[in-house]
Structures are given as C-alpha cells and as structure tokens.
C-alpha cells in the first residue's frame, strides 16, 4: 500500500494533467477521505494569488467594509519531510476584502528569511515547532503563522519563537519588526497581544531565551515597546495567551514545562522538549497594567490552557473566563498531527475562575461549556465588562479537531445559542466585527471561515452576532487552509 509521502511525491505529474495540485488529489482520493475531516481541512497548499469571489449565497451586510486577515500554516510537508505538529508549516496569509462592489480574496505565503533560504536550497534547513530538520539543521524557525496585530499602518504576523514579521495591508513581507530596537535580542514576542477596548493601550509579552528565562511584559507605545516587568522564572512554561482586566494583565501558566537543556541547546524541536506535569498547579500570575505594583501568584488546580476569553473586576473578586483542559492529552494529539486522531482526548472548555484579590484565594472554578476553543468577544469590551463570548465548537468523537460550528455564551444568564455546520463541513475561529453605530455589545457580525469536503472548497460565513443567523456565505472557488487567528481592519 502506498503511504502518504509516496503518494504526494508520485502524484504531482498526474495532478498537473487534470489541473489539480497534489494536496487536492490527496483530499479527493480514497486515502485522503479515510483521514479525519480536520486533517483534510488543514492540509497544505501551494496556491497564491488574488481572486474575485462571485458565488455568494444570501446578502452581505452593506456596512461590512474592510479587510479580514487570517493566518495559519500553509504547508504540511517540507521538501518531502512530513510535518508532524498541528502548529508546523510556513505562514500563509489570507485577506478577504469587502468592498461595495463585492468580495476579493488574496492569499500569499509570508516571505520570511528562513522560507527563502529553504526554497533556495531545495531542502529543509530549520526545525519547525514539532518537526526536526535533517542533520545539519541551522536552528529553529521563527514561524509567524499564529496571529496578526495591526501596527503602524500595516500588520504584524506573529509567532512565539521570535520577532514579529511586518506585512503591508496587501500582504507583502517587509522584514522582522524589532520596535526601534526595544524588543531585545533573544526575546520572543507573544502571538496573543491584547489591545484594550478603548484603543488606548496594547500589551504584549515575551520570554528572554537566556539563563534568566525572564517573562517580560511590554506596553506597545507606537513604534516602540515599554518594558513593564521582567520576571525571572525557575521553569520555562508554555504561555500562549494573556488576559486583560481594568487594572491587571493576567497569565494562566499551565504545568506544561520545557526541558531546559533541550531548550537552550536548540538541538530539537520545541514541542519535543515540552512535558505536562499534572502534579504541578496551574499558576495565575497577576500584574498591574501600569507596572507599578508588585506581581502576585495563586496556585490553581492543574489544567492545560491555551486561550483566554475575558476578565472583569467585581469588587474584591477577579472573574476570569478562559479555555481549560483537564489534562495534557491535547498536547500529545497536536504533536502527532499526521497520525490518526487519538481517542479520550481531554478537550478544552470555557471555564469561569473566581479569585478574591484581597485575600488572594480561589473562590470558584467551574466549566460553563464543554468542548469549545478559539474564544472571541466584542473587542470594544476587552479590559472591561464582557457579557458575550463566542467560540468554535469542537468534535468529541474520533475527530476532536473537527470544529463543527459556533456557540454564543451569555455570561450573565448562562444561555447558549449555537450555529451548526453540516457533518461534511468544518470551520475555524470566529471573528467578531462590531456593527457601525452599535449600541448593544452583541450588535455586529461574526466572520467564520469554513471548509466543505464534498465540494473540496472553502467558504466564508457572515453571521448576525445577535442571533447567529447566517446572513451570507461566500464560496472561495477552491481550498484554503483554515488557519488559526485573524483580525479585521475597516476601510
């Protein structure tokens, strides 16, 4: 029987004859269809270009004008070497441009220095996050395939292993961003910076890749960074996201620890140096937004965490909503992306964490919604009171990474609304775009990129964020990877 790598290497010529690339042939083959839906919805591509999207079901909101940017891995192999990890693959950016005349889609790889070197050499030169390069590797790749940050008239493509990469609004790459020299050498920049809802402050963090392993908190001040804290760490934990309340920057630090020797020597992919220790706590680290008060910590029951939703201060209580998983099995699943999905994976859910800040003790910890991730809110409420959280619903059977729709959670009443795709479809992260002149928190639109396996085609759904009714579906005419996170910039 032909394995996947052999199939790809021998299918290129046949694919060219029928006008398909090898990834499309894989998806449409019996071998491809035997793989879980999430694998097919996140496979690689080599397509770049710009297209007018004319196949529209429903009516696009007239006031939805601007650019929706989405980013994620665009490749799942590198010169014949299969990439093992869910996070691996060269950064691939999409821009859906909403204009009065219609919707246009542009797709381009982020033209990083490492990608150019590998394309020129015709072989894999750098370790990906979870895949080792052949012998003689040049180190780890700074792979900006996780998120975007609008900055100084352009956008920054973000990783967690190095500096951001500057892109124009037209997706042209213009080099790494060091913030006028204020992002120190060997300090990473977070893939989840947080901009306050009033637009006045943006915060980011990084890890000093040195003996101190310092966690650094920055305020983004125009073209420069202002360092608010530099906290030496005993261990280097996986810190993917941060939270923001009216007075605090928050970190939920899981007991997922990098082995220091492997981390410092750079001799292996980062993912292989990561271990989950259920005997250690989930740590809540609370920092003052102005950098003036001493930080404090609280030990919570062990959980894995990737994403924060929101946080609010209610008198002496700090109420945090974040996506927690009850053990580290999710790490094993995403580290073995090429293998069939594992069973018994502890999926994240939306949890409420209540902490008394005066007594510095845990008041309550409870799960509100099971099997959800990629939380989003109205960005205008970030750092203040938030009532509504939106998230992608996750599969719970043989395909835990098949995101099956969107759930809206009312944090005040506990009420849930759901938008469900059909079983042959999968979606990625929803993005909330506030309506022009909105007077209510949930007045706006949700943008949800999806994939239909029967058509082997991507689409973009536009939902009314109040009732989760679909307003329009824009078909893309071909397949594009679902990717991770995104942002919207109005025209």
Coordinates of C-alpha atoms in Angstrom, one line a residue:
X1 CA 0.0 0.0 0.0
X2 CA 1.3 3.5 -0.9
X3 CA 1.9 5.7 2.1
X4 CA 1.1 9.4 2.2
X5 CA 4.5 10.7 1.5
X6 CA 4.9 8.3 -1.5
X7 CA 1.5 9.3 -2.7
X8 CA 2.4 13.0 -2.7
X9 CA 5.8 12.5 -4.4
X10 CA 4.3 10.5 -7.3
X11 CA 1.0 12.4 -7.8
X12 CA 2.4 15.8 -8.9
X13 CA 2.6 14.8 -12.6
X14 CA -0.9 13.3 -12.6
X15 CA -2.3 16.3 -10.7
X16 CA -0.9 18.7 -13.3
X17 CA -2.6 16.7 -16.1
X18 CA -6.0 17.3 -14.6
X19 CA -5.4 20.8 -13.2
X20 CA -5.1 19.9 -9.5
X21 CA -2.3 20.2 -7.1
X22 CA -1.1 17.1 -5.1
X23 CA -2.9 18.3 -2.0
X24 CA -6.2 18.3 -3.9
X25 CA -5.6 14.9 -5.3
X26 CA -4.9 13.6 -1.7
X27 CA -8.1 15.1 -0.4
X28 CA -10.2 13.5 -3.2
X29 CA -8.5 10.1 -3.1
X30 CA -9.7 7.2 -1.0
X31 CA -6.6 7.6 1.2
X32 CA -7.5 11.3 1.8
X33 CA -11.1 10.6 2.5
X34 CA -10.2 7.9 5.1
X35 CA -8.5 10.7 7.1
X36 CA -10.4 12.7 9.6
X37 CA -12.2 15.8 8.4
X38 CA -9.9 18.1 10.4
X39 CA -6.9 16.8 8.6
X40 CA -8.3 17.5 5.2
X41 CA -9.5 21.0 6.3
X42 CA -6.0 21.9 7.4
X43 CA -3.8 20.2 4.8
X44 CA -1.2 22.2 2.8
X45 CA -1.5 24.3 -0.4
X46 CA 0.8 25.9 -2.9
X47 CA -1.7 28.4 -4.2
X48 CA -1.0 32.1 -4.2
X49 CA -2.9 34.9 -5.9
X50 CA -5.9 37.2 -5.9
X51 CA -9.5 36.2 -6.9
X52 CA -12.9 38.0 -7.2
X53 CA -15.4 35.9 -5.2
X54 CA -18.7 35.9 -7.1
X55 CA -20.5 32.9 -5.7
X56 CA -22.4 34.4 -2.8
X57 CA -25.5 32.9 -1.0
X58 CA -27.6 35.4 0.9
X59 CA -26.9 39.1 1.2
X60 CA -23.7 40.6 2.5
X61 CA -24.3 43.5 5.1
X62 CA -23.7 46.8 3.2
X63 CA -21.8 48.3 6.2
X64 CA -19.3 45.4 6.4
X65 CA -16.5 47.2 4.6
X66 CA -12.8 46.4 5.2
X67 CA -10.3 43.6 5.2
X68 CA -10.5 40.4 7.2
X69 CA -7.0 38.9 7.6
X70 CA -6.4 35.3 8.6
X71 CA -3.2 33.4 9.1
X72 CA -2.0 29.8 9.7
X73 CA 0.2 27.0 8.5
X74 CA 0.1 26.8 4.7
X75 CA 2.4 23.7 4.3
X76 CA 2.3 20.3 5.9
X77 CA 5.5 18.9 4.4
X78 CA 8.9 20.4 3.6
X79 CA 10.7 19.0 0.6
X80 CA 9.4 15.5 1.2
X81 CA 9.6 15.6 5.0
X82 CA 6.1 15.3 6.6
X83 CA 5.5 18.0 9.3
X84 CA 4.3 16.3 12.4
X85 CA 2.8 19.1 14.5
X86 CA -0.5 20.9 14.2
X87 CA 1.4 24.2 14.5
X88 CA 4.0 23.4 11.9
X89 CA 4.1 24.9 8.4
X90 CA 5.2 28.1 6.6
X91 CA 2.9 31.0 7.5
X92 CA 0.1 31.5 4.9
X93 CA -2.0 34.7 5.0
X94 CA -5.5 35.3 3.6
X95 CA -7.1 38.7 3.1
X96 CA -10.9 38.8 2.4
X97 CA -11.5 42.3 1.1
X98 CA -15.1 43.6 1.5
X99 CA -15.9 46.4 -0.9
X100 CA -19.1 48.0 -2.2
X101 CA -18.5 46.1 -5.5
X102 CA -18.1 42.6 -3.8
X103 CA -15.5 40.4 -2.1
X104 CA -11.9 39.8 -3.2
X105 CA -9.6 37.1 -1.7
X106 CA -5.8 37.3 -1.7
X107 CA -3.5 34.5 -0.5
X108 CA 0.3 34.7 0.0
X109 CA 3.0 32.9 1.9
X110 CA 4.8 35.2 4.4
X111 CA 8.2 35.6 2.8
X112 CA 10.4 35.1 5.8
X113 CA 14.2 34.8 5.6
X114 CA 14.0 31.1 6.6
X115 CA 11.4 30.3 4.0
X116 CA 13.6 32.0 1.3
X117 CA 16.6 30.0 2.4
X118 CA 14.8 26.7 2.3
X119 CA 13.2 27.4 -1.1
X120 CA 16.6 28.4 -2.5
X121 CA 18.3 25.3 -1.1
X122 CA 15.5 23.0 -2.1
X123 CA 15.6 21.2 1.3
X124 CA 14.5 21.6 4.9
X125 CA 17.1 23.7 6.9
X126 CA 15.3 24.6 10.1
X127 CA 13.4 22.8 12.9
X128 CA 9.7 23.5 12.9
X129 CA 7.9 23.8 16.3
X130 CA 7.3 20.0 16.3
X131 CA 9.3 18.5 13.4
X132 CA 13.1 18.1 13.3
X133 CA 15.0 19.0 10.3
X134 CA 17.6 16.6 8.9
X135 CA 21.1 16.5 10.3
X136 CA 22.9 19.8 10.0
X137 CA 19.9 22.0 10.8
X138 CA 20.5 25.7 11.2
X139 CA 18.3 26.0 14.3
X140 CA 14.7 26.7 14.9
X141 CA 12.5 28.6 12.5
X142 CA 10.7 31.8 13.6
X143 CA 7.4 30.8 12.2
X144 CA 4.8 33.7 12.2
X145 CA 1.8 31.6 11.5
X146 CA -0.4 32.1 14.6
X147 CA -1.9 35.6 14.7
X148 CA -1.9 39.2 13.4
X149 CA -1.5 42.5 15.1
X150 CA -2.4 45.8 13.3
X151 CA 0.6 48.1 13.8
X152 CA 1.7 51.5 12.3
X153 CA -0.4 51.3 9.2
X154 CA 0.4 47.6 8.4
X155 CA 0.0 44.3 10.2
X156 CA 2.4 42.1 12.1
X157 CA 2.5 38.3 11.6
X158 CA 3.1 36.8 15.0
X159 CA 4.9 33.6 16.2
X160 CA 6.1 32.7 19.7
X161 CA 9.6 31.9 18.8
X162 CA 11.0 35.3 17.7
X163 CA 10.2 38.7 16.4
X164 CA 7.0 39.6 14.5
X165 CA 7.2 39.9 10.7
X166 CA 5.9 43.1 9.1
X167 CA 3.4 42.9 6.3
X168 CA 1.7 45.6 4.3
X169 CA -2.1 45.6 4.1
X170 CA -1.6 43.9 0.6
X171 CA 0.3 41.0 2.3
X172 CA 3.8 42.0 1.1
X173 CA 6.5 41.0 3.5
X174 CA 9.0 43.7 4.6
X175 CA 11.1 42.1 7.3
X176 CA 11.2 41.5 11.1
X177 CA 9.9 44.1 13.5
X178 CA 12.2 45.0 16.4
X179 CA 10.2 48.1 17.5
X180 CA 13.1 50.5 17.0
X181 CA 15.4 48.2 18.9
X182 CA 13.2 48.0 22.1
X183 CA 12.5 44.3 21.5
X184 CA 15.7 42.9 22.9
X185 CA 17.7 40.3 21.1
X186 CA 16.7 36.7 22.1
X187 CA 13.4 37.8 23.4
X188 CA 10.3 36.4 21.8
X189 CA 7.1 38.3 21.1
X190 CA 3.7 37.0 22.0
X191 CA 1.3 35.6 19.5
X192 CA -1.6 37.0 21.6
X193 CA -1.1 40.6 22.4
X194 CA -4.1 42.4 23.9
X195 CA -5.5 45.8 22.9
X196 CA -7.8 47.4 25.4
X197 CA -11.4 48.1 24.3
X198 CA -10.9 51.8 24.4
X199 CA -8.0 51.5 21.9
X200 CA -5.6 53.4 24.2
X201 CA -3.3 50.6 25.3
X202 CA -1.9 47.4 23.8
X203 CA 0.1 44.9 25.8
X204 CA 2.3 42.0 24.8
X205 CA 4.8 39.6 26.4
X206 CA 7.9 37.6 25.6
X207 CA 10.4 35.2 27.1
X208 CA 14.1 36.0 27.3
X209 CA 15.7 33.0 25.8
X210 CA 18.7 33.1 28.3
X211 CA 19.6 31.7 31.7
X212 CA 17.1 34.0 33.4
X213 CA 14.2 32.7 31.3
X214 CA 12.6 36.1 32.2
X215 CA 8.9 36.7 31.4
X216 CA 8.7 40.2 30.1
X217 CA 5.5 42.3 29.9
X218 CA 5.5 45.2 27.4
X219 CA 3.2 48.1 26.6
X220 CA 3.2 48.8 22.8
X221 CA 3.9 52.6 22.6
X222 CA 3.6 53.5 18.9
X223 CA 6.8 52.2 17.2
X224 CA 8.4 51.2 20.5
X225 CA 7.9 48.8 23.4
X226 CA 7.9 49.9 27.1
X227 CA 9.0 47.1 29.4
X228 CA 6.7 47.0 32.5
X229 CA 8.0 43.8 34.1
X230 CA 10.9 41.4 33.7
X231 CA 10.3 38.3 36.0
X232 CA 12.9 35.6 36.2
X233 CA 11.4 32.1 36.0
X234 CA 12.5 28.9 37.6
X235 CA 10.9 26.9 34.7
X236 CA 10.0 27.9 31.2
X237 CA 6.4 27.1 30.8
X238 CA 4.2 27.2 27.7
X239 CA 2.5 30.6 27.9
X240 CA 0.3 31.0 24.8
X241 CA -2.0 33.9 25.7
X242 CA -2.7 36.5 28.3
X243 CA -5.8 38.2 29.8
X244 CA -6.7 41.8 30.4
X245 CA -8.9 43.4 33.1
X246 CA -9.5 47.0 34.0
X247 CA -6.4 47.1 36.2
X248 CA -4.4 43.9 35.5
X249 CA -2.6 41.9 32.9
X250 CA -3.2 38.2 33.7
X251 CA -1.4 35.0 32.9
X252 CA -2.6 31.5 33.4
X253 CA 0.5 29.4 33.3
X254 CA -0.1 25.7 32.8
X255 CA 2.2 22.9 34.2
X256 CA 3.5 22.4 30.6
X257 CA 7.2 22.8 31.1
X258 CA 10.1 22.9 28.5
X259 CA 13.1 20.8 29.4
X260 CA 15.8 23.4 29.9
X261 CA 18.7 21.5 28.3
X262 CA 16.9 20.9 25.1
X263 CA 15.5 24.4 25.1
X264 CA 18.9 26.1 25.4
X265 CA 20.9 23.9 23.1
X266 CA 18.4 24.1 20.3
X267 CA 19.1 20.6 19.4
X268 CA 15.5 19.5 18.9
X269 CA 12.1 21.0 18.1
X270 CA 10.5 22.9 20.9
X271 CA 7.5 20.6 21.1
X272 CA 9.7 17.6 21.9
X273 CA 11.1 19.4 24.9
X274 CA 7.6 20.1 26.3
X275 CA 6.2 17.9 29.1
X276 CA 3.0 18.2 31.1
X277 CA 3.3 17.6 34.8
X278 CA -0.1 17.1 36.4
X279 CA 1.4 17.2 39.9
X280 CA 2.2 20.9 39.4
X281 CA -0.5 23.6 39.6
X282 CA -2.0 25.9 37.0
X283 CA -0.5 29.3 38.1
X284 CA -2.4 32.5 38.0
X285 CA 0.1 35.5 37.7
X286 CA -1.4 38.9 38.3
X287 CA 0.4 42.1 37.1
X288 CA -0.5 45.7 37.3
X289 CA -1.3 47.3 33.9
X290 CA 0.8 50.3 34.8
X291 CA 3.8 48.3 36.0
X292 CA 3.7 49.9 39.4
X293 CA 2.5 47.2 41.8
X294 CA 4.3 44.0 42.9
X295 CA 3.1 40.9 41.0
X296 CA 1.4 38.1 42.8
X297 CA 0.6 34.5 42.1
X298 CA -2.0 32.0 43.1
X299 CA -1.8 28.2 42.6
X300 CA -4.9 26.6 41.0
X301 CA -5.8 23.0 40.2
X302 CA -3.7 21.6 37.3
X303 CA -5.2 22.4 33.9
X304 CA -3.9 22.9 30.4
X305 CA -4.7 26.3 28.9
X306 CA -4.1 27.9 25.5
X307 CA -6.6 30.8 25.2
X308 CA -8.1 33.5 27.4
X309 CA -11.6 34.9 26.7
X310 CA -12.1 37.9 29.1
X311 CA -11.7 39.1 32.7
X312 CA -13.6 41.5 34.8
X313 CA -13.1 43.0 38.3
X314 CA -16.1 42.8 40.6
X315 CA -15.2 44.4 43.9
X316 CA -12.7 42.2 45.6
X317 CA -13.3 39.4 43.0
X318 CA -11.4 38.9 39.8
X319 CA -13.5 36.8 37.4
X320 CA -11.6 35.2 34.5
X321 CA -13.1 33.2 31.6
X322 CA -10.6 31.0 29.8
X323 CA -10.4 27.7 27.9
X324 CA -9.1 25.0 30.2
X325 CA -8.5 21.3 29.6
X326 CA -8.3 18.8 32.5
X327 CA -5.0 17.2 31.5
X328 CA -2.2 17.4 28.9
X329 CA -3.5 14.8 26.4
X330 CA -4.3 17.6 23.9
X331 CA -0.6 18.3 23.6
X332 CA 0.1 14.7 22.5
X333 CA -2.7 14.9 19.9
X334 CA -1.5 18.1 18.3
X335 CA 2.1 16.9 18.4
X336 CA 1.2 13.9 16.3
X337 CA -1.0 15.6 13.7
X338 CA -0.1 13.2 10.9
X339 CA -1.3 10.2 12.9
X340 CA -5.0 9.2 13.1
X341 CA -6.8 11.1 15.9
X342 CA -6.4 9.7 19.4
X343 CA -9.4 8.8 21.5
X344 CA -10.0 10.0 25.0
X345 CA -8.5 13.5 24.4
X346 CA -9.4 16.0 27.1
X347 CA -10.8 18.9 25.1
X348 CA -10.8 22.5 26.4
X349 CA -14.0 24.0 27.7
X350 CA -15.0 27.5 28.7
X351 CA -14.3 27.9 32.5
X352 CA -15.1 30.6 35.0
X353 CA -12.4 31.3 37.6
X354 CA -13.3 33.5 40.5
X355 CA -10.5 34.8 42.7
X356 CA -10.6 37.0 45.8
X357 CA -7.9 39.6 45.1
X358 CA -7.8 40.9 48.7
X359 CA -7.3 37.5 50.3
X360 CA -5.6 36.1 47.2
X361 CA -7.6 32.8 47.3
X362 CA -9.6 30.8 44.8
X363 CA -13.3 31.3 45.3
X364 CA -14.7 29.1 42.5
X365 CA -13.7 27.2 39.4
X366 CA -16.4 25.7 37.1
X367 CA -16.9 24.7 33.5
X368 CA -19.6 26.6 31.6
X369 CA -19.4 25.0 28.2
X370 CA -17.6 21.8 27.2
X371 CA -15.6 21.1 24.0
X372 CA -15.0 24.6 22.7
X373 CA -12.0 26.7 21.8
X374 CA -10.9 29.8 19.9
X375 CA -12.9 32.3 22.1
X376 CA -13.6 35.8 20.8
X377 CA -15.5 38.7 22.2
X378 CA -16.5 42.2 21.0
X379 CA -13.1 43.8 21.0
X380 CA -14.6 47.0 22.4
X381 CA -15.2 45.3 25.7
X382 CA -11.7 43.9 26.3
X383 CA -10.4 45.0 29.6
X384 CA -13.9 45.9 30.8
X385 CA -17.2 44.1 31.5
X386 CA -18.0 41.5 28.9
X387 CA -21.3 39.7 28.7
X388 CA -21.0 37.6 25.5
X389 CA -18.3 35.0 24.5
X390 CA -18.3 33.3 21.1
X391 CA -16.2 30.1 20.4
X392 CA -15.8 27.3 18.0
X393 CA -17.5 24.0 18.9
X394 CA -15.1 21.0 18.8
X395 CA -15.7 17.5 17.8
X396 CA -15.9 15.0 20.6
X397 CA -15.6 11.6 18.8
X398 CA -12.9 10.2 16.5
X399 CA -12.1 13.7 15.2
X400 CA -11.7 16.1 18.2
X401 CA -10.3 18.8 16.0
X402 CA -13.3 19.0 13.7
X403 CA -14.7 22.4 14.7
X404 CA -18.4 21.9 13.9
X405 CA -19.9 25.4 14.4
X406 CA -20.1 28.4 16.7
X407 CA -21.5 28.8 20.2
X408 CA -22.6 32.1 21.8
X409 CA -22.5 32.1 25.6
X410 CA -24.3 34.7 27.7
X411 CA -22.1 35.0 30.8
X412 CA -25.0 36.8 32.7
X413 CA -27.8 34.3 32.1
X414 CA -25.9 31.2 31.1
X415 CA -28.0 30.9 27.9
X416 CA -26.3 29.4 24.8
X417 CA -27.0 29.8 21.1
X418 CA -25.4 27.5 18.5
X419 CA -24.7 27.8 14.8
X420 CA -24.1 24.3 13.4
X421 CA -22.5 23.3 10.2
X422 CA -23.5 20.1 8.4
X423 CA -21.4 16.9 9.0
X424 CA -19.3 17.4 5.8
X425 CA -18.1 20.9 6.9
X426 CA -15.7 22.3 9.4
X427 CA -14.9 25.8 10.5
X428 CA -12.1 27.8 12.1
X429 CA -12.1 30.6 14.6
X430 CA -15.0 33.1 14.5
X431 CA -14.1 36.8 14.5
X432 CA -16.4 39.5 15.9
X433 CA -16.8 42.7 13.9
X434 CA -18.8 45.4 15.7
X435 CA -21.6 46.9 13.7
X436 CA -21.2 50.6 12.8
X437 CA -23.1 52.7 15.4
X438 CA -23.8 49.6 17.6
X439 CA -25.5 50.4 21.0
X440 CA -25.5 46.8 22.3
X441 CA -22.5 44.5 22.9
X442 CA -23.6 41.8 20.6
X443 CA -24.6 44.0 17.7
X444 CA -22.2 43.0 14.9
X445 CA -21.1 40.3 12.6
X446 CA -19.2 37.0 13.0
X447 CA -16.8 36.0 10.2
X448 CA -16.2 32.3 10.1
X449 CA -14.0 30.6 7.5
X450 CA -15.1 27.0 6.7
X451 CA -14.4 24.0 4.5
X452 CA -16.8 21.7 2.7
X453 CA -15.3 18.3 2.0
X454 CA -18.0 17.3 -0.6
X455 CA -17.0 20.3 -2.8
X456 CA -13.4 20.3 -1.5
X457 CA -13.9 24.1 -1.3
X458 CA -13.5 26.8 1.3
X459 CA -16.2 29.3 2.2
X460 CA -16.7 32.3 4.5
X461 CA -19.8 32.6 6.5
X462 CA -21.1 36.0 7.7
X463 CA -23.4 35.6 10.8
X464 CA -25.5 38.0 12.7
X465 CA -23.8 38.0 16.1
X466 CA -27.0 38.7 18.0
X467 CA -29.0 35.6 16.9
X468 CA -26.3 33.6 15.0
X469 CA -28.4 33.6 11.8
X470 CA -26.4 33.3 8.6
X471 CA -26.5 36.4 6.6
X472 CA -24.3 35.3 3.7
X473 CA -21.9 32.6 2.6
X474 CA -19.1 33.5 0.2
X475 CA -17.7 30.4 -1.7
X476 CA -14.0 30.7 -2.4
X477 CA -13.9 28.6 -5.6
X478 CA -11.0 26.4 -4.2
X479 CA -9.5 25.1 -1.0
X480 CA -7.5 27.2 1.5
X481 CA -6.3 26.0 4.9
X482 CA -8.4 27.1 7.8
X483 CA -5.6 28.6 9.8
X484 CA -5.6 29.9 13.3
X485 CA -6.4 33.6 14.2
X486 CA -7.2 36.8 12.4
X487 CA -8.1 40.5 12.6
X488 CA -10.4 42.9 10.8
X489 CA -9.4 46.4 9.6
X490 CA -12.1 48.7 8.4
X491 CA -11.6 50.5 5.1

